[in-house]
Amino acid sequence: MLSLLWLVPVLPLAGAAVLLAGARHFSHRATSAVGLASVGASLLVSLAILAEFGTAHAGIFTQTLFRWLAAGDVVVDFALRVDALSAVMLFFVTFVGFLIHVYSVGYMHGETRRSYARYFAYLNLFMFAMLTLVLGANLLVLFVGWEGVGLCSYLLIGFYFEKEWCASAGKKAFIVNRIGDFGFLLAIFLAFKVFGTVDFAAMEAAVAADPGRYASWATPIALLLFVGAIGKSAQLPLYVWLPDAMAGPTPVSALIHAATMVTAGVYMVARANFLFALSPTALLVVAVVGGVTAVFAATIGLAQNDIKKVLAYSTVSQLGYMFLAAGAGAFAAAIFHVFTHAFFKACLFLGSGSVIHAMGGEQDMRRMGGLKKQLPTTYWTFVVATLALAGIPIFAGFFSKDEILGKVFAAGAADLGGFGRVYLGLWALGVAGAFLTAFYMFRAVYMTFHGTFRGAQGAPGFTSGAHGGPGGAFVPGGGEERHDAPPNQIDQAHHLHESPGSMTWPLRILAVGSIVVGFVGVGKAVTLNVDLNWFEHFLEPVAPAVELAHHASLGIEWTLIALSVAVALAGILLARRFYFGEQAFTRPDRFAAANPTLYNLVANKYYVDELYDATAVAGTMKLAQASWEFDALVVDGAVNGTRHVTVGTSFLSGLFDLNVVDGAVNLLARIYGAWSRALRRVQWGVVQGYALVMAVGFVLMVAAALFLGRAL
Amino acid sequence: MIPTGHFLALSSVLFAIGAAGVLLRRNGVSVLLGIEVMLNAANIALVAFSRQHGQLDGQVVVFFVMAVAAAEVAVGLALLVAIYRRSQSIDVDRLNVLRW
C-alpha cells in the first residue's frame, strides 16, 4: 500500500486537469463529482497509507518517482517521503481538504458553470501542490509544492478577478510571498553548497555525523529558510497579504489561508529542525518573530468589524504561537498546534461562510446580531471552535496552546541558548495574546449571534428564497469598500436561513474534531506526570525537541495552566461585558471616544499598509518610473541612434553597390557583348563557304605539318 | 607492274575533282556525288598501298568505306528530299537561313 504513495498528490492533479479541460461543458453535478471524487480518493489512499504506516512502525518511507535533474554534482530525485511529521500533515490536509470540498458544493452553487468548474479545478490543484509540499523528500520538491500552493492561493484570492480589489489582493499575496520565497531559494542554494545535497535524510545524517562542522552554517541556512516561512505563514513583517487574502471565497480562506497553506512555514521549520536545533540564534529569531506577531496581530483583531478579517488576524496570531513553539525548540508542540488549529480555524471560517451565505454576502458584523435563532447549527459549531481557539479546557486548542506556553516557559527557565530572559518575556507576550484571543473571538460571537439583528429589513425587491437575486449573482466577498450599503438590496432579516446539509455537515464534523483532536497530545502536566502525550512520542523520531537543561516542576506547570485559563476566561468575560446584553457597544464606544489615538491606531491596523504603500510600494513605483524614463531616453535613444546610423550606412552601401559593384558587372557584360557582335559574323550561313574554309584550313594544316614538321 | 605513285596521282586527281564538285556545284545531288568521288579517291589510295605492302588491311577498310558511303548517301538523299519539300529547291546556296 505504501507504494501507492504517488497516487496521493497525483489524484487531485488529475482531477484538476479534467476540470480545466472540461470547464466549458461540465454541469455543476459533474464538476462536483470529479472534484470530490479525486480528493476523496486521495483521502482514502492516504488513510490506508497511514494505517499501514502506523501499524508497521515504518519510520521513514521514501518513494523515488524519477531522477529529476542531474547536472554534474547536482543530482535531485523527485522523491516523496512519509514519516511521522508528514503523516500528521498528510492526514489533516486530505481530511480537512475533503470536508472543505464538500462544503464548497453548497457554498458555491450560485456560480456559473464555468467559474464553478474553475473553482474546483483550482482547489484540486491546490490539494496537489499542498500534498507535494508535505510529502517532498528534499528541499527542491518541497519548493515545487511551496510555489504551487502560492500560485493556487493567488488564483483563488483573485477568483472574482472582475472586481479590481480582489485581483489586487491576489497580486499582493503573490508579491509579498515572492519576498519570502527569495529567502527560501537562497537557503536551498546555500544548503546545496554546504551539504552537496538537498535531501532531508542526507542532510540530517550529515549533521548528526558531525554537528560541529555544520554549526556555523546552520544559522544562515536556518534564517533564510525562516524568511521563506515568514512570507508563507504571514509573520511580521510580511503578514500584510493574509488579511487581504480574505477577498477569496470563504472556503478558500478556510482551506488555504487558515488550515493548510499558511502552516506550511511551520511545517518547513519543523522539517528542518535538525538545522534550527544547531543554532540558538536562529531559534531565538523564530521565537521573537512568532511571539511578537502573536500579540501584534491579536491587537489588530480587537477592532476589526469584518468577520473574516477578525479570523484572518486570528490566524496570523495563531501562526505566531506556532513559531513561538518552534523557536523554543518544541517542534512537536508547534506541529500539534498546526494540527488542532486546522480543525477549529477551518470550522470558524466555514461557520463565518455560512453566516455570510445567510446574510447574502454581508461580512460586516455591525450589520449582524441575533443570528443564533436562525442559524443554530452554525452558532453551536462556531462557539465550540471559538472555545477551542480561546484555549478553554477539554477543547483542542487548550492542549496545544498550553503545551506551547509551557514549553516556552520551560525554555526560559532552562535558559535556552543563553536567552532565558527573552523566552520568559515571550511567554508573557503569549499569555497576553491568549487574553486578547479570547476577547476578540467572543466579541465576534456576541456581535454576530447575540443581541438584536442590525441588518437591512423590509427593503424592496425582495423575493423569498432567492440567493441574492436572479442569475445566481450571489457573490460572497468582503472589504472596506462595501460598508455603506448591503451588497444586494434584499431584506436580509427575512432572507436568513440555515445553510444546506453539504455546508452544515462539514461544520459538525470539524466541531467534533475541535473537541477531540486535542486528546492525542495531552501534556504531561495536565495528567499529573502520567505520560499520555502520544502525539509528541509519535513525532519524537523526526522532530525531537531541543534538549533543555532542566524541567519545570509540576506545581509551576499547574500554575501556568491555571493562569492561562484564567486569562482566557477574563477575556471572555470582558467581551461579554462589552458586547452582550442591554448595554452592548456603549462601553467600547466610550472607550474608543476616550482614547481616540489608540483606537484609531489599532482600527487602522497600525497603518502598516499605509507605511508599506509609502515606502515599499511608492519606492517601487518611483524606481519603475525612473527605469521607464531611463528606458525612454537612454535605451530607446540608443536603439533609435542605431537606427539612424544603420540608415546612413545603408545609403552609402547602396550607392557603392549601384555604382561600383553593378558597374563592374555591367562592364563585363558589355565586353562580352562587343566581342560577340564581332565574332558572330563568322556564321554567315553559306554552307559551301564553311566547307571551303574547312578545306583551306585542312590544306594549310597539312602544309604546316609537312613543311614546319620537317623543319622542326 | 604499275608503280604506286601512279595510283596515288590518280587518287589525288580524283580527290581534287570531288572537292571541286563539293565546293563549287550548286545542285545538292551534285555535292553528294562530289563526296562520293572523294571517298573513292581515298579508296584507290588504300587499295594501292594494300597492293604495295601485300597486305589485305587496306582492302578491308575499303569495304567498310563503301558500306558507310552507301549509308551516308541514303541519309544525304533523305536530307535533300526533306529540304526540297520545304523550299521547293535543292540549291545549296539557298540554304543560308542558319546564320547570325
Tab-separated table of C-alpha atoms in Angstrom, chain A residues 680-688 690-693 695 698, chain B residues 21-26 31 92-93 95-100:
chain	number	residue	atom	x	y	z
A	680	ARG	CA	29.121	36.280	-84.890
A	681	ARG	CA	29.884	37.380	-88.447
A	682	VAL	CA	31.718	34.086	-88.909
A	683	GLN	CA	28.369	32.362	-89.017
A	684	TRP	CA	27.245	33.852	-92.334
A	685	GLY	CA	25.087	30.932	-93.442
A	686	VAL	CA	26.643	29.824	-96.780
A	687	VAL	CA	27.248	26.083	-96.397
A	688	GLN	CA	29.791	25.770	-99.118
A	690	TYR	CA	32.060	26.743	-94.445
A	691	ALA	CA	33.275	23.760	-96.455
A	692	LEU	CA	35.739	25.968	-98.310
A	693	VAL	CA	37.108	27.389	-95.082
A	695	ALA	CA	39.225	22.647	-96.849
A	698	PHE	CA	42.940	21.496	-93.748
B	21	GLY	CA	32.440	19.413	-107.062
B	22	VAL	CA	31.580	19.745	-103.380
B	23	LEU	CA	32.751	23.331	-103.159
B	24	LEU	CA	31.538	24.656	-106.445
B	25	ARG	CA	28.343	22.882	-107.549
B	26	ARG	CA	25.025	24.484	-106.620
B	31	VAL	CA	27.535	17.902	-103.977
B	92	VAL	CA	22.686	24.740	-101.601
B	93	ASP	CA	23.177	28.488	-101.999
B	95	LEU	CA	20.349	27.017	-97.559
B	96	ASN	CA	21.522	30.134	-95.763
B	97	VAL	CA	18.862	30.520	-93.036
B	98	LEU	CA	21.152	29.286	-90.241
B	99	ARG	CA	23.220	32.373	-89.581
B	100	TRP	CA	23.519	35.263	-87.223
